[in-house]
GROMACS .gro file of C-alpha atoms in nm:
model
  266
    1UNK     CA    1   7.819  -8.201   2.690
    2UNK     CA    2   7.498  -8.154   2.910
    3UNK     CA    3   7.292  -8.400   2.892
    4UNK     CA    4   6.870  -8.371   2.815
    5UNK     CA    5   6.849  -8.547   3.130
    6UNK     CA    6   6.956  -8.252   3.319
    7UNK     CA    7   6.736  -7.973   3.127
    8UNK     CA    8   6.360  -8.084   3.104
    9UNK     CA    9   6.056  -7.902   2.912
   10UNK     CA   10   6.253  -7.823   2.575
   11UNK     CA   11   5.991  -7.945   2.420
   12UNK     CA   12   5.585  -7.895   2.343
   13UNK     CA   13   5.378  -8.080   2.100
   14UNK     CA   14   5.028  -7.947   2.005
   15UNK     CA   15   4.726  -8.071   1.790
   16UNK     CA   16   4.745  -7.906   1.406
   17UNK     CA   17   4.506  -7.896   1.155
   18UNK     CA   18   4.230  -7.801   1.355
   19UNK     CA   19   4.049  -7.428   1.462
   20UNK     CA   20   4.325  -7.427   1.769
   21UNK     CA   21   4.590  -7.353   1.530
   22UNK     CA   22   4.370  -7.054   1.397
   23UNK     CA   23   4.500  -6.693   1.471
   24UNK     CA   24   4.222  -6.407   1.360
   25UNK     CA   25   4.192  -6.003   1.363
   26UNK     CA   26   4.000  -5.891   1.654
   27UNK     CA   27   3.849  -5.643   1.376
   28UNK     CA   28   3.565  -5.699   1.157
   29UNK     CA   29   3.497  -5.489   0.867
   30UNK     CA   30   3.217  -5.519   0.582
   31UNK     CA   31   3.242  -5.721   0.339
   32UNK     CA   32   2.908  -5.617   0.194
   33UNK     CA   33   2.646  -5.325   0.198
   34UNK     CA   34   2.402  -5.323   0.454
   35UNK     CA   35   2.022  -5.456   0.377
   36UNK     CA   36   1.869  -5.123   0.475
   37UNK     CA   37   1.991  -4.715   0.415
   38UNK     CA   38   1.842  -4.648   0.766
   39UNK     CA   39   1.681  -4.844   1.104
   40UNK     CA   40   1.815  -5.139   1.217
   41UNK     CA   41   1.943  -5.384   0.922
   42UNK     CA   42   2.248  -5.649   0.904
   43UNK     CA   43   2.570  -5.667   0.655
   44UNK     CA   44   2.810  -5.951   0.604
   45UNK     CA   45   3.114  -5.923   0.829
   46UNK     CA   46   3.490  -6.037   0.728
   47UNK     CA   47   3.796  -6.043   0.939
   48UNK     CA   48   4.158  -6.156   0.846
   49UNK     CA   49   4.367  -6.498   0.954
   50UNK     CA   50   4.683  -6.364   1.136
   51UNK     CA   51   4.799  -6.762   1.132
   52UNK     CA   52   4.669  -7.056   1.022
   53UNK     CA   53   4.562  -7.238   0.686
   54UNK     CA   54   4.263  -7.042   0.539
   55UNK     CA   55   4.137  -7.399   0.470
   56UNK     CA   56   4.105  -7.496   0.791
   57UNK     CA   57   4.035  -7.118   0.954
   58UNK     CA   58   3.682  -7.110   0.820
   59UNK     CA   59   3.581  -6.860   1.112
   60UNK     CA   60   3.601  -6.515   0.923
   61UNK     CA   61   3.309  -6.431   0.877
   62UNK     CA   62   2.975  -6.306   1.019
   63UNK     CA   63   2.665  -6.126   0.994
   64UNK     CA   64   2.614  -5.815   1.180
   65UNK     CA   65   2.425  -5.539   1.271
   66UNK     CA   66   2.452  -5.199   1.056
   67UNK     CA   67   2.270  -4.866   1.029
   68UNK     CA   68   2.128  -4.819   1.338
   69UNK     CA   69   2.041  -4.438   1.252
   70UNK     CA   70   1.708  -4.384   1.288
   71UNK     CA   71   1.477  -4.318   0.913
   72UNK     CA   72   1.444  -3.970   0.879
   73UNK     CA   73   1.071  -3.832   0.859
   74UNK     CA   74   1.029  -3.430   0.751
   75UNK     CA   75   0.678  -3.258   0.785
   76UNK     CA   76   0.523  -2.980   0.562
   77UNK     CA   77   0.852  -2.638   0.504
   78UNK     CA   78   0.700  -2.371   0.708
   79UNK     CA   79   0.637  -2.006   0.569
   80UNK     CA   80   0.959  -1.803   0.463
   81UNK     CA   81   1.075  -1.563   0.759
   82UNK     CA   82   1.101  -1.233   0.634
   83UNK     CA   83   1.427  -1.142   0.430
   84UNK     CA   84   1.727  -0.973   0.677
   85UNK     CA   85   1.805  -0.696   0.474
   86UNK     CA   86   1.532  -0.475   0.220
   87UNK     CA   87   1.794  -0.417  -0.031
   88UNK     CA   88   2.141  -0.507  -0.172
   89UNK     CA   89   2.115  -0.893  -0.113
   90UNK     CA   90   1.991  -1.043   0.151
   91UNK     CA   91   1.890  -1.413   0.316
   92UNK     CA   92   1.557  -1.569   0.407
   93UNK     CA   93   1.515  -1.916   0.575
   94UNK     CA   94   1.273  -2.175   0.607
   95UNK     CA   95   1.244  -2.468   0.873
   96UNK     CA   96   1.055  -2.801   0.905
   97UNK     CA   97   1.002  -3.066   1.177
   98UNK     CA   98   1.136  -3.383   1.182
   99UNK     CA   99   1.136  -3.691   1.423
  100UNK     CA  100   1.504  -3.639   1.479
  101UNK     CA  101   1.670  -3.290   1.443
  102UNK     CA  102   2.034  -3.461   1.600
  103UNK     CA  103   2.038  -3.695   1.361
  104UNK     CA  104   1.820  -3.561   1.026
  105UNK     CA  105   1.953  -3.342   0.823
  106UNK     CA  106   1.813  -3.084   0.577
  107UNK     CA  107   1.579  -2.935   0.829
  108UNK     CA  108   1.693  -2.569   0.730
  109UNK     CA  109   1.652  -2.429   0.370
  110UNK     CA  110   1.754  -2.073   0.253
  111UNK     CA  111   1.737  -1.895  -0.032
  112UNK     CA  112   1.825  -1.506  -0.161
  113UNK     CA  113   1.604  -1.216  -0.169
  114UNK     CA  114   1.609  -0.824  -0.160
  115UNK     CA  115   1.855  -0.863  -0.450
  116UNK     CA  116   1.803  -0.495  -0.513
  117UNK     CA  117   1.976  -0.224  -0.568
  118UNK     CA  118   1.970  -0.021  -0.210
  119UNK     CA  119   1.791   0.335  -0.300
  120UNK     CA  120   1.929   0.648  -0.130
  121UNK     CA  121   1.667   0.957  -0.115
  122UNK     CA  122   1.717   1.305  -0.100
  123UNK     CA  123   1.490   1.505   0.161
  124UNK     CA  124   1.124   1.539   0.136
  125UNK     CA  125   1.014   1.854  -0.036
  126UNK     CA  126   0.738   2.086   0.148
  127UNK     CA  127   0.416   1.975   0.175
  128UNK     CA  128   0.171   2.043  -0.123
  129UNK     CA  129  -0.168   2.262  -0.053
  130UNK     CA  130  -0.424   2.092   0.117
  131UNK     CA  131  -0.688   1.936  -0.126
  132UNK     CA  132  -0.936   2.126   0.011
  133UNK     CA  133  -1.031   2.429   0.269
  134UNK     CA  134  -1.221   2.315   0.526
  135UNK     CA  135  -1.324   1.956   0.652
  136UNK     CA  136  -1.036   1.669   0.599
  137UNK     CA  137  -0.862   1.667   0.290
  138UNK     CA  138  -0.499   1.502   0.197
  139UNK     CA  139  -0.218   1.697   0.104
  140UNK     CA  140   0.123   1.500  -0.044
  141UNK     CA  141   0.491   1.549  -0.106
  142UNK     CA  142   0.760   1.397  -0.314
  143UNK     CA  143   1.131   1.305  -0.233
  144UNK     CA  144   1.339   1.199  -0.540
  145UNK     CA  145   1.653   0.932  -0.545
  146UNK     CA  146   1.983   1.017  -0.521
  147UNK     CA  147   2.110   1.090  -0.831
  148UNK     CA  148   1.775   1.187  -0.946
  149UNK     CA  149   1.882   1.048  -1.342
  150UNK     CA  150   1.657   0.846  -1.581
  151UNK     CA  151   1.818   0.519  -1.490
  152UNK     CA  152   1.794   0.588  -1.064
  153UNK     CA  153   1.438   0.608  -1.157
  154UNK     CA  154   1.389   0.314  -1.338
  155UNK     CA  155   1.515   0.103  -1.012
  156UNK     CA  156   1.469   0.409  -0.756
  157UNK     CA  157   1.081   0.592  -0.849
  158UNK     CA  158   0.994   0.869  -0.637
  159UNK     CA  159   0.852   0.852  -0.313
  160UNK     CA  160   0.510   0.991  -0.240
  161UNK     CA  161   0.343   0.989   0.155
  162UNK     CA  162   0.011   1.159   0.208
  163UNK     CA  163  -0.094   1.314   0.548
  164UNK     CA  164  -0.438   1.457   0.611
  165UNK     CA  165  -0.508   1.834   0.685
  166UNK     CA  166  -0.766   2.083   0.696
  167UNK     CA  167  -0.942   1.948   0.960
  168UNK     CA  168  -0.968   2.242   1.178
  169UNK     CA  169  -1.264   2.427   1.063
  170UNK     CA  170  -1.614   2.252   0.917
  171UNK     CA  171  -1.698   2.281   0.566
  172UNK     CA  172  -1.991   2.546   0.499
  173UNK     CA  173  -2.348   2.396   0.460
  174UNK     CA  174  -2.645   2.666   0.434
  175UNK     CA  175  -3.001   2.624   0.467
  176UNK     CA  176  -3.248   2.718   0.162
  177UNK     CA  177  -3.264   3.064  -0.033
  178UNK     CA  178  -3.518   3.319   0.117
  179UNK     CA  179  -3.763   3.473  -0.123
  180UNK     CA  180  -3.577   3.776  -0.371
  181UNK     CA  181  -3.621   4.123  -0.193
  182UNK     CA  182  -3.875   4.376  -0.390
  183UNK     CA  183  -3.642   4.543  -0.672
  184UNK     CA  184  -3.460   4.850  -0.518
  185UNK     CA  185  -3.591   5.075  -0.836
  186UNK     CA  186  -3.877   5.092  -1.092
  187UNK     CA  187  -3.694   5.157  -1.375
  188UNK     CA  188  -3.286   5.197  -1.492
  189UNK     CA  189  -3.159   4.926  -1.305
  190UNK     CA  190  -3.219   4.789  -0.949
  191UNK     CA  191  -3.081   4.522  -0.754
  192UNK     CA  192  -3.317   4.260  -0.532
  193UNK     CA  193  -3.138   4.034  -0.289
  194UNK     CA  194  -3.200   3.675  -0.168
  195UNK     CA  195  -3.016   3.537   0.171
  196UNK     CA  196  -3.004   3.190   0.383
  197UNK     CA  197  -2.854   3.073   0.656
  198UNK     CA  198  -2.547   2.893   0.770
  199UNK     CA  199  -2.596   2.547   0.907
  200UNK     CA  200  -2.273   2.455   0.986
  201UNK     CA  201  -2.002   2.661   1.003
  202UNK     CA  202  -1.945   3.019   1.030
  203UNK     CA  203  -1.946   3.387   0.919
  204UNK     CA  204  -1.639   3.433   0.938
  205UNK     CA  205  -1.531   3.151   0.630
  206UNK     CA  206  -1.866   3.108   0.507
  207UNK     CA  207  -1.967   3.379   0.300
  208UNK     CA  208  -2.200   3.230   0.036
  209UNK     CA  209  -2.466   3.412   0.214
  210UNK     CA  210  -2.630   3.653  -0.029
  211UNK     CA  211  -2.687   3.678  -0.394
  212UNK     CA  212  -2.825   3.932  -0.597
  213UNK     CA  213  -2.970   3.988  -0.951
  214UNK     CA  214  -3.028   4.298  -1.129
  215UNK     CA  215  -3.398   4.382  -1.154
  216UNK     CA  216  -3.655   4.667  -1.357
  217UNK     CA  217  -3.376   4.709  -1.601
  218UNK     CA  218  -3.575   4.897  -1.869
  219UNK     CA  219  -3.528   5.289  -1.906
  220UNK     CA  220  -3.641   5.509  -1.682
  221UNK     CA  221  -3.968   5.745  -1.859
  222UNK     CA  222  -3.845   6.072  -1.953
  223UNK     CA  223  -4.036   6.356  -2.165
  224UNK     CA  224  -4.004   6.621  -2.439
  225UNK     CA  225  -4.183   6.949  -2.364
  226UNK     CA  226  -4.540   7.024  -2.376
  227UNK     CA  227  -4.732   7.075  -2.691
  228UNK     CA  228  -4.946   7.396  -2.697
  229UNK     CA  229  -5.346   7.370  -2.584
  230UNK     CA  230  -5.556   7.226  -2.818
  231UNK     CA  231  -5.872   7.472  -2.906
  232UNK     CA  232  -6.196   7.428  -2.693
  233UNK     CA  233  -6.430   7.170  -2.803
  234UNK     CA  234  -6.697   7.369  -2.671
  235UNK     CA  235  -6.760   7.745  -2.772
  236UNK     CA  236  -6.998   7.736  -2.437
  237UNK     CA  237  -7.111   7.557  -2.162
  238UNK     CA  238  -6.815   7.372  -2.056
  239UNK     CA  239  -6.586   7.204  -2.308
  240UNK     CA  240  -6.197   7.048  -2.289
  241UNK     CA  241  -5.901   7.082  -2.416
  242UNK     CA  242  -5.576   6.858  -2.428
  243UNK     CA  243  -5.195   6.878  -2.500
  244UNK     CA  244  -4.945   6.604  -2.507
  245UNK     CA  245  -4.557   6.551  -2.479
  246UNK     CA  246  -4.301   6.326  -2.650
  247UNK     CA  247  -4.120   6.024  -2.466
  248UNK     CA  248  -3.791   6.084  -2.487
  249UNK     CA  249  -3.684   5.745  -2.296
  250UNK     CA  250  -3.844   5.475  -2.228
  251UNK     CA  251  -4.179   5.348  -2.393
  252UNK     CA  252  -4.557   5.392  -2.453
  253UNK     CA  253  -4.649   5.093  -2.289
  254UNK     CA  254  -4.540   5.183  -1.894
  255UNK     CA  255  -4.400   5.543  -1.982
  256UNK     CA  256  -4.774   5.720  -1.900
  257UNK     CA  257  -4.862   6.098  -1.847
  258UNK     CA  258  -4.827   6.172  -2.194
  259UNK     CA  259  -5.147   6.357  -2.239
  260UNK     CA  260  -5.325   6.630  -2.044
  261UNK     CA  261  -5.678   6.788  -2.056
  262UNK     CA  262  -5.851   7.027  -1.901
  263UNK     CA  263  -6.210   7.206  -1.877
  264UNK     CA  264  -6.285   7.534  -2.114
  265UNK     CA  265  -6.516   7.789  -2.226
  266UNK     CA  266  -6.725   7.702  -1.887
   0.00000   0.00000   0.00000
């Protein structure tokens, strides 16, 4: 047998009951929620006894800091940027500052628009006439969807773009009416004229120049044939005698020379 003599340090004695004998977890974990959602706040702490009474292992928990994200602050949405696409479904988004863009969230918004059905056109038809001849008018023309049906049209209308035209020549303006000419005949039917001039313009487009208006329109005088002498007033010493004519046309009032006279029995 070998003795204990011969093979020392078999042997250790150590304190118990007391924090020495006390094993913990190097790892701490909550054991509550923390006093604040965001900034600097505290939570209770817990970790676990790997050896040792629990009665006498009384160092498990702690209070410790939690939430050290920083409170998230948002200023005003800005205006919508204009949508990607003009028809068939599209995206526009919205931004707006806050003190933390790394950390805060919800700094980017978007929403649909354009939800549209996307329109196909056939090609433009000719231009329509020019509104007007001379100075600037508009003239339009039409292109219709593709198929050009009832219900196209209800989500498709027809397109319409205006251009202007007509611009290369000055719209007439004339100056005031001269006096009417005399009347080209006394009777039957004549024509008198009246002219003015072109201001702006000319005489090649503007014709409104000259007017005329018919004039001395009743009948001309025409006569029958002469009526035989009348007898001598006078049997001697000078006397007269006469002979008339019918009007055939016209009238007694500006038809004259219906009468004659003449000296007799001189």
């Amino acid at each position: 047998n070998t003795s204990n003599s011969h093979c020392p340090d078999t042997e250790q004695n150590a304190p118990c009951g007391t924090d020495v004998c006390c094993l913990y977890s190097d790892t701490w974990v909550p054991a509550g929620p923390c006093s604040v959602s965001c900034g600097a706040g505290t939570q209770p702490l817990k970790r676990s006894i790997f050896r040792g009474d629990p009665k006498n292992c009384k160092k498990t928990t702690k209070t410790g800091p939690c939430n050290n994200k920083i409170c998230c602050k948002y200023g005003q949405w800005a205006q919508w940027d204009p949508c990607d696409s003009p028809c068939g479904g599209g995206s526009m988004s919205r931004t707006r500052p806050t003190n933390d863009a790394k950390q805060c969230p919800d700094v980017k918004d978007s929403q649909p628009c354009n939800t549209q059905l996307c329109c196909k056109y056939d090609v433009w038809q000719n231009w329509a006439t020019c509104s007007t001849t001379c100075g600037v008018g508009t003239q339009g023309r039409f292109r219709m969807p593709i198929p050009n049906t009832p219900a196209t049209l209800k989500i498709c209308p027809k397109q319409k773009e205006n251009q202007p035209c007509g611009a290369s020549k000055p719209c007439c303006q004339y100056g005031n009416w001269a006096s009417w000419t005399p009347c080209a005949s006394s009777c039957g039917g004549g024509k008198q004229y009246a002219t003015r001039p072109i201001v702006k313009g000319d005489s090649s487009y503007c014709k409104d120049t000259k007017k005329d208006k018919t004039c001395a329109t009743h009948p001309c005088c025409t006569y029958g044939t002469w009526g035989s002498w009348t007898p001598c007033d006078k049997t001697c010493d000078g006397g007269v005698t006469t002979r008339s004519r019918p009007i055939a046309t016209g009238a007694a009032s500006y038809c004259p020379l219906t009468g004659q006279k003449q000296n007799c029995n001189t």
